[in-house]
PDB file of C-alpha atoms in Angstrom:
ATOM      1  CA  HIS A  18       0.000   0.000   0.000  1.00  0.00           C
ATOM      2  CA  PHE A  19       1.064   3.592  -0.566  1.00  0.00           C
ATOM      3  CA  ASN A  20       1.890   4.499   3.014  1.00  0.00           C
ATOM      4  CA  GLY A  21       5.431   5.676   2.397  1.00  0.00           C
ATOM      5  CA  GLU A  22       6.669   2.323   1.105  1.00  0.00           C
ATOM      6  CA  ASP A  23       6.449   3.589  -2.459  1.00  0.00           C
ATOM      7  CA  GLU A  24       9.123   6.183  -1.699  1.00  0.00           C
ATOM      8  CA  LEU A  25      11.400   3.496  -0.251  1.00  0.00           C
ATOM      9  CA  PHE A  26      10.900   1.409  -3.375  1.00  0.00           C
ATOM     10  CA  GLU A  27      11.583   4.477  -5.557  1.00  0.00           C
ATOM     11  CA  GLU A  28      14.863   5.054  -3.706  1.00  0.00           C
ATOM     12  CA  ALA A  29      15.852   1.400  -4.106  1.00  0.00           C
ATOM     13  CA  LEU A  30      14.963   1.555  -7.810  1.00  0.00           C
ATOM     14  CA  ALA A  31      17.027   4.714  -8.338  1.00  0.00           C
ATOM     15  CA  ALA A  32      19.966   3.093  -6.534  1.00  0.00           C
ATOM     16  CA  GLY A  33      19.729  -0.017  -8.717  1.00  0.00           C
ATOM     17  CA  GLU A  34      18.849  -2.148  -5.694  1.00  0.00           C
ATOM     18  CA  LEU A  35      15.288  -3.087  -6.655  1.00  0.00           C
ATOM     19  CA  THR A  36      15.662  -6.468  -8.322  1.00  0.00           C
ATOM     20  CA  CYS A  37      12.053  -7.651  -8.390  1.00  0.00           C
ATOM     21  CA  ARG A  38       8.757  -6.372  -9.728  1.00  0.00           C
ATOM     22  CA  ILE A  39       6.385  -4.843  -7.197  1.00  0.00           C
ATOM     23  CA  ASN A  40       2.722  -3.988  -7.611  1.00  0.00           C
ATOM     24  CA  LEU A  41       1.655  -1.413  -5.055  1.00  0.00           C
ATOM     25  CA  GLY A  42      -2.078  -1.414  -4.513  1.00  0.00           C
ATOM     26  CA  GLN A  43      -4.633   0.375  -2.408  1.00  0.00           C
ATOM     27  CA  ALA A  44      -7.955  -0.238  -0.725  1.00  0.00           C
ATOM     28  CA  LEU A  45     -10.972  -0.715  -2.969  1.00  0.00           C
ATOM     29  CA  THR A  46     -13.283   2.285  -2.943  1.00  0.00           C
ATOM     30  CA  ASP A  47     -15.994   3.985  -4.936  1.00  0.00           C
ATOM     31  CA  ASP A  48     -14.970   7.456  -3.688  1.00  0.00           C
ATOM     32  CA  PRO A  49     -14.450   9.631  -6.807  1.00  0.00           C
ATOM     33  CA  GLU A  50     -11.598  11.625  -5.243  1.00  0.00           C
ATOM     34  CA  LYS A  51      -9.720   8.506  -4.161  1.00  0.00           C
ATOM     35  CA  LEU A  52     -10.232   6.907  -7.569  1.00  0.00           C
ATOM     36  CA  ALA A  53      -8.842  10.052  -9.217  1.00  0.00           C
ATOM     37  CA  GLU A  54      -5.784   9.788  -6.943  1.00  0.00           C
ATOM     38  CA  TYR A  55      -5.408   6.119  -7.895  1.00  0.00           C
ATOM     39  CA  ARG A  56      -5.653   6.967 -11.615  1.00  0.00           C
ATOM     40  CA  SER A  57      -2.873   9.497 -11.159  1.00  0.00           C
ATOM     41  CA  LEU A  58      -0.662   6.991  -9.329  1.00  0.00           C
ATOM     42  CA  ARG A  59      -1.350   4.355 -11.982  1.00  0.00           C
ATOM     43  CA  GLU A  60      -0.437   6.771 -14.770  1.00  0.00           C
ATOM     44  CA  LYS A  61       2.748   7.845 -12.979  1.00  0.00           C
ATOM     45  CA  ARG A  62       3.892   4.222 -12.883  1.00  0.00           C
ATOM     46  CA  ARG A  63       2.461   3.032 -16.209  1.00  0.00           C
ATOM     47  CA  ASP A  64       5.835   2.518 -17.946  1.00  0.00           C
ATOM     48  CA  ASN A  65       7.789   1.437 -14.885  1.00  0.00           C
ATOM     49  CA  LEU A  66       8.680  -2.251 -15.203  1.00  0.00           C
ATOM     50  CA  HIS A  67       9.697  -2.679 -11.569  1.00  0.00           C
ATOM     51  CA  LEU A  68       7.208  -0.546  -9.674  1.00  0.00           C
ATOM     52  CA  ARG A  69       3.560  -0.444 -10.746  1.00  0.00           C
ATOM     53  CA  PHE A  70       0.225   0.472  -9.281  1.00  0.00           C
ATOM     54  CA  GLY A  71      -1.440  -2.815  -8.396  1.00  0.00           C
ATOM     55  CA  PRO A  72      -4.952  -4.050  -7.722  1.00  0.00           C
ATOM     56  CA  LEU A  73      -7.510  -2.537  -5.381  1.00  0.00           C
ATOM     57  CA  LYS A  74      -8.179  -4.879  -2.455  1.00  0.00           C
ATOM     58  CA  ALA A  75     -11.151  -5.489  -0.178  1.00  0.00           C
ATOM     59  CA  PHE A  76     -12.561  -8.207   2.067  1.00  0.00           C
ATOM     60  CA  ILE A  77     -15.957  -9.845   1.718  1.00  0.00           C
ATOM     61  CA  ASP A  78     -15.593 -12.376   4.526  1.00  0.00           C
ATOM     62  CA  GLY A  79     -13.371 -13.756   7.259  1.00  0.00           C
ATOM     63  CA  THR A  80     -11.584 -17.084   7.604  1.00  0.00           C
ATOM     64  CA  LEU A  81     -12.446 -20.748   7.787  1.00  0.00           C
ATOM     65  CA  GLY A  82     -10.477 -21.229  11.015  1.00  0.00           C
ATOM     66  CA  SER A  83     -12.471 -18.587  12.881  1.00  0.00           C
ATOM     67  CA  SER A  84     -15.765 -19.700  11.289  1.00  0.00           C
ATOM     68  CA  THR A  85     -16.194 -16.238   9.760  1.00  0.00           C
ATOM     69  CA  ALA A  86     -15.915 -17.282   6.087  1.00  0.00           C
ATOM     70  CA  ALA A  87     -19.224 -16.400   4.392  1.00  0.00           C
ATOM     71  CA  MET A  88     -20.906 -19.707   3.577  1.00  0.00           C
ATOM     72  CA  LEU A  89     -24.021 -20.625   1.597  1.00  0.00           C
ATOM     73  CA  GLU A  90     -24.890 -23.280   4.194  1.00  0.00           C
ATOM     74  CA  PRO A  91     -24.201 -23.384   7.941  1.00  0.00           C
ATOM     75  CA  PHE A  92     -20.942 -24.754   9.272  1.00  0.00           C
ATOM     76  CA  SER A  93     -21.081 -28.445  10.134  1.00  0.00           C
ATOM     77  CA  ASP A  94     -19.699 -27.806  13.609  1.00  0.00           C
ATOM     78  CA  ASP A  95     -21.967 -24.781  14.262  1.00  0.00           C
ATOM     79  CA  SER A  96     -25.331 -25.052  12.536  1.00  0.00           C
ATOM     80  CA  SER A  97     -26.295 -21.588  13.806  1.00  0.00           C
ATOM     81  CA  SER A  98     -23.617 -19.841  11.712  1.00  0.00           C
ATOM     82  CA  CYS A  99     -23.021 -19.233   8.016  1.00  0.00           C
ATOM     83  CA  GLY A 100     -20.071 -16.974   8.743  1.00  0.00           C
ATOM     84  CA  THR A 101     -19.852 -13.235   8.230  1.00  0.00           C
ATOM     85  CA  VAL A 102     -20.127 -10.862   5.289  1.00  0.00           C
ATOM     86  CA  VAL A 103     -17.799  -8.056   6.418  1.00  0.00           C
ATOM     87  CA  THR A 104     -18.534  -5.635   3.577  1.00  0.00           C
ATOM     88  CA  PRO A 105     -22.217  -5.075   2.762  1.00  0.00           C
ATOM     89  CA  VAL A 106     -23.110  -6.630  -0.593  1.00  0.00           C
ATOM     90  CA  GLU A 107     -24.442  -3.363  -2.061  1.00  0.00           C
ATOM     91  CA  GLU A 108     -21.250  -1.538  -1.058  1.00  0.00           C
ATOM     92  CA  MET A 109     -19.082  -4.264  -2.616  1.00  0.00           C
ATOM     93  CA  GLU A 110     -21.117  -4.074  -5.819  1.00  0.00           C
ATOM     94  CA  ARG A 111     -20.739  -0.271  -5.974  1.00  0.00           C
ATOM     95  CA  MET A 112     -16.997  -0.430  -5.345  1.00  0.00           C
ATOM     96  CA  ILE A 113     -16.347  -3.142  -7.937  1.00  0.00           C
ATOM     97  CA  LEU A 114     -18.524  -1.290 -10.466  1.00  0.00           C
ATOM     98  CA  ALA A 115     -16.585   1.958  -9.925  1.00  0.00           C
ATOM     99  CA  ALA A 116     -13.157   0.310  -9.999  1.00  0.00           C
ATOM    100  CA  ASP A 117     -14.013  -1.685 -13.108  1.00  0.00           C
ATOM    101  CA  ARG A 118     -15.340   1.447 -14.818  1.00  0.00           C
ATOM    102  CA  ASP A 119     -11.916   3.047 -14.230  1.00  0.00           C
ATOM    103  CA  SER A 120     -10.125  -0.089 -15.534  1.00  0.00           C
ATOM    104  CA  PHE A 121      -8.659  -1.077 -12.181  1.00  0.00           C
ATOM    105  CA  GLN A 122      -8.131  -4.703 -11.274  1.00  0.00           C
ATOM    106  CA  VAL A 123      -9.788  -5.762  -8.022  1.00  0.00           C
ATOM    107  CA  ALA A 124      -8.589  -8.446  -5.615  1.00  0.00           C
ATOM    108  CA  ILE A 125     -11.273  -9.480  -3.145  1.00  0.00           C
ATOM    109  CA  HIS A 126     -10.550 -11.732  -0.170  1.00  0.00           C
ATOM    110  CA  ALA A 127     -13.215 -14.451  -0.205  1.00  0.00           C
ATOM    111  CA  ILE A 128     -12.746 -17.726   1.657  1.00  0.00           C
ATOM    112  CA  GLY A 129     -16.311 -19.053   1.741  1.00  0.00           C
ATOM    113  CA  ASP A 130     -18.562 -20.110  -1.129  1.00  0.00           C
ATOM    114  CA  ARG A 131     -21.035 -17.312  -0.378  1.00  0.00           C
ATOM    115  CA  GLY A 132     -18.187 -14.773  -0.347  1.00  0.00           C
ATOM    116  CA  SER A 133     -16.953 -15.922  -3.753  1.00  0.00           C
ATOM    117  CA  ARG A 134     -20.487 -15.887  -5.146  1.00  0.00           C
ATOM    118  CA  ILE A 135     -21.015 -12.301  -3.974  1.00  0.00           C
ATOM    119  CA  VAL A 136     -17.809 -11.257  -5.758  1.00  0.00           C
ATOM    120  CA  LEU A 137     -18.690 -13.151  -8.942  1.00  0.00           C
ATOM    121  CA  ASP A 138     -22.181 -11.604  -8.953  1.00  0.00           C
ATOM    122  CA  ALA A 139     -20.675  -8.120  -8.484  1.00  0.00           C
ATOM    123  CA  VAL A 140     -18.184  -8.646 -11.327  1.00  0.00           C
ATOM    124  CA  GLU A 141     -21.000  -9.901 -13.547  1.00  0.00           C
ATOM    125  CA  LYS A 142     -23.007  -6.743 -12.800  1.00  0.00           C
ATOM    126  CA  ALA A 143     -19.965  -4.552 -13.455  1.00  0.00           C
ATOM    127  CA  GLN A 144     -19.369  -6.254 -16.800  1.00  0.00           C
ATOM    128  CA  ALA A 145     -23.014  -5.780 -17.759  1.00  0.00           C
ATOM    129  CA  ALA A 146     -22.724  -2.059 -16.996  1.00  0.00           C
ATOM    130  CA  ASN A 147     -19.170  -1.357 -18.182  1.00  0.00           C
ATOM    131  CA  GLY A 148     -18.610  -4.000 -20.835  1.00  0.00           C
ATOM    132  CA  LYS A 149     -16.313  -6.988 -20.532  1.00  0.00           C
ATOM    133  CA  ARG A 150     -12.549  -6.470 -20.741  1.00  0.00           C
ATOM    134  CA  ASP A 151      -9.462  -8.443 -19.780  1.00  0.00           C
ATOM    135  CA  ALA A 152      -9.536  -7.100 -16.224  1.00  0.00           C
ATOM    136  CA  ARG A 153      -8.304 -10.259 -14.497  1.00  0.00           C
ATOM    137  CA  HIS A 154     -10.209  -9.434 -11.334  1.00  0.00           C
ATOM    138  CA  ARG A 155      -9.237 -11.852  -8.582  1.00  0.00           C
ATOM    139  CA  VAL A 156     -10.924 -13.750  -5.797  1.00  0.00           C
ATOM    140  CA  GLU A 157      -8.138 -14.048  -3.263  1.00  0.00           C
ATOM    141  CA  HIS A 158      -8.072 -17.499  -1.625  1.00  0.00           C
ATOM    142  CA  ALA A 159     -11.254 -18.975  -3.184  1.00  0.00           C
ATOM    143  CA  SER A 160     -10.917 -21.698  -0.564  1.00  0.00           C
ATOM    144  CA  VAL A 161     -14.457 -23.113  -0.568  1.00  0.00           C
ATOM    145  CA  LEU A 162     -16.440 -22.909  -3.790  1.00  0.00           C
ATOM    146  CA  SER A 163     -19.882 -24.024  -4.838  1.00  0.00           C
ATOM    147  CA  PRO A 164     -19.506 -26.420  -7.793  1.00  0.00           C
ATOM    148  CA  GLU A 165     -21.946 -24.306  -9.825  1.00  0.00           C
ATOM    149  CA  ASP A 166     -19.736 -21.216  -9.405  1.00  0.00           C
ATOM    150  CA  ILE A 167     -16.509 -22.822 -10.646  1.00  0.00           C
ATOM    151  CA  PRO A 168     -17.344 -22.377 -14.379  1.00  0.00           C
ATOM    152  CA  ARG A 169     -18.325 -18.753 -13.694  1.00  0.00           C
ATOM    153  CA  PHE A 170     -14.693 -17.886 -12.959  1.00  0.00           C
ATOM    154  CA  ALA A 171     -13.718 -18.751 -16.536  1.00  0.00           C
ATOM    155  CA  ALA A 172     -16.863 -17.245 -18.070  1.00  0.00           C
ATOM    156  CA  LEU A 173     -16.274 -13.931 -16.276  1.00  0.00           C
ATOM    157  CA  GLY A 174     -12.484 -13.961 -16.636  1.00  0.00           C
ATOM    158  CA  VAL A 175     -12.018 -13.904 -12.847  1.00  0.00           C
ATOM    159  CA  VAL A 176      -8.849 -15.442 -11.422  1.00  0.00           C
ATOM    160  CA  ALA A 177      -9.280 -17.875  -8.515  1.00  0.00           C
ATOM    161  CA  SER A 178      -6.102 -16.938  -6.651  1.00  0.00           C
ATOM    162  CA  GLU A 179      -5.786 -19.918  -4.304  1.00  0.00           C
ATOM    163  CA  GLN A 180      -3.011 -19.959  -1.730  1.00  0.00           C
ATOM    164  CA  PRO A 181      -1.669 -23.530  -1.391  1.00  0.00           C
ATOM    165  CA  SER A 182      -0.451 -22.820   2.152  1.00  0.00           C
ATOM    166  CA  PHE A 183      -4.102 -22.708   3.245  1.00  0.00           C
ATOM    167  CA  CYS A 184      -4.470 -26.365   2.243  1.00  0.00           C
ATOM    168  CA  SER A 185      -1.990 -27.478   4.888  1.00  0.00           C
ATOM    169  CA  SER A 186      -3.067 -24.978   7.549  1.00  0.00           C
ATOM    170  CA  ASP A 187      -6.818 -25.542   7.116  1.00  0.00           C
ATOM    171  CA  MET A 188      -6.711 -29.335   6.771  1.00  0.00           C
ATOM    172  CA  HIS A 189      -6.734 -29.747  10.540  1.00  0.00           C
ATOM    173  CA  PHE A 190     -10.237 -28.271  10.921  1.00  0.00           C
ATOM    174  CA  ALA A 191     -11.755 -28.118   7.425  1.00  0.00           C
ATOM    175  CA  THR A 192     -13.666 -31.403   7.758  1.00  0.00           C
ATOM    176  CA  ASP A 193     -15.111 -30.311  11.105  1.00  0.00           C
ATOM    177  CA  ARG A 194     -16.194 -26.908   9.715  1.00  0.00           C
ATOM    178  CA  LEU A 195     -17.461 -28.123   6.324  1.00  0.00           C
ATOM    179  CA  GLY A 196     -18.358 -31.776   6.807  1.00  0.00           C
ATOM    180  CA  PRO A 197     -16.933 -34.602   4.696  1.00  0.00           C
ATOM    181  CA  GLU A 198     -18.975 -33.880   1.548  1.00  0.00           C
ATOM    182  CA  ARG A 199     -18.220 -30.171   1.218  1.00  0.00           C
TER     183      ARG A 199
END
């Protein structure tokens, strides 16, 4: 995020010490002033191979371990809970619509199947309003998916950005949370 780190990276780049490519992103928003600032930062870094403006990030749900991933069905070990949607659906839809309209890539943290569905639905609405482009919007983690949503990733051009480390960390409680079939 642009909280002073970009200046450190600029200094390292100028000194010839930046040896990897870095995408610096910001929080997803639909605020016109913030989006204008982001457009300016993106343009400033457009031709820079090592330091670019990256995706806009937000969270739709929590985690599987804490039982806060947004699920379509209740957790197997807590039938009173389907997790938590941490960003209201309408707000997420507005933010993705605005970011997509300005040709920003979005990266939305979604662990649960309901979380991923909310993001896919929002991207679908944004594409209907703005037209489809090679945006490569991402669902970060995409840990639990409804089988019917899997083909939607390809149809919408959304990247399921799974983190393999979650497989080993979540395997100790995933069956308890989700049940053997899910």
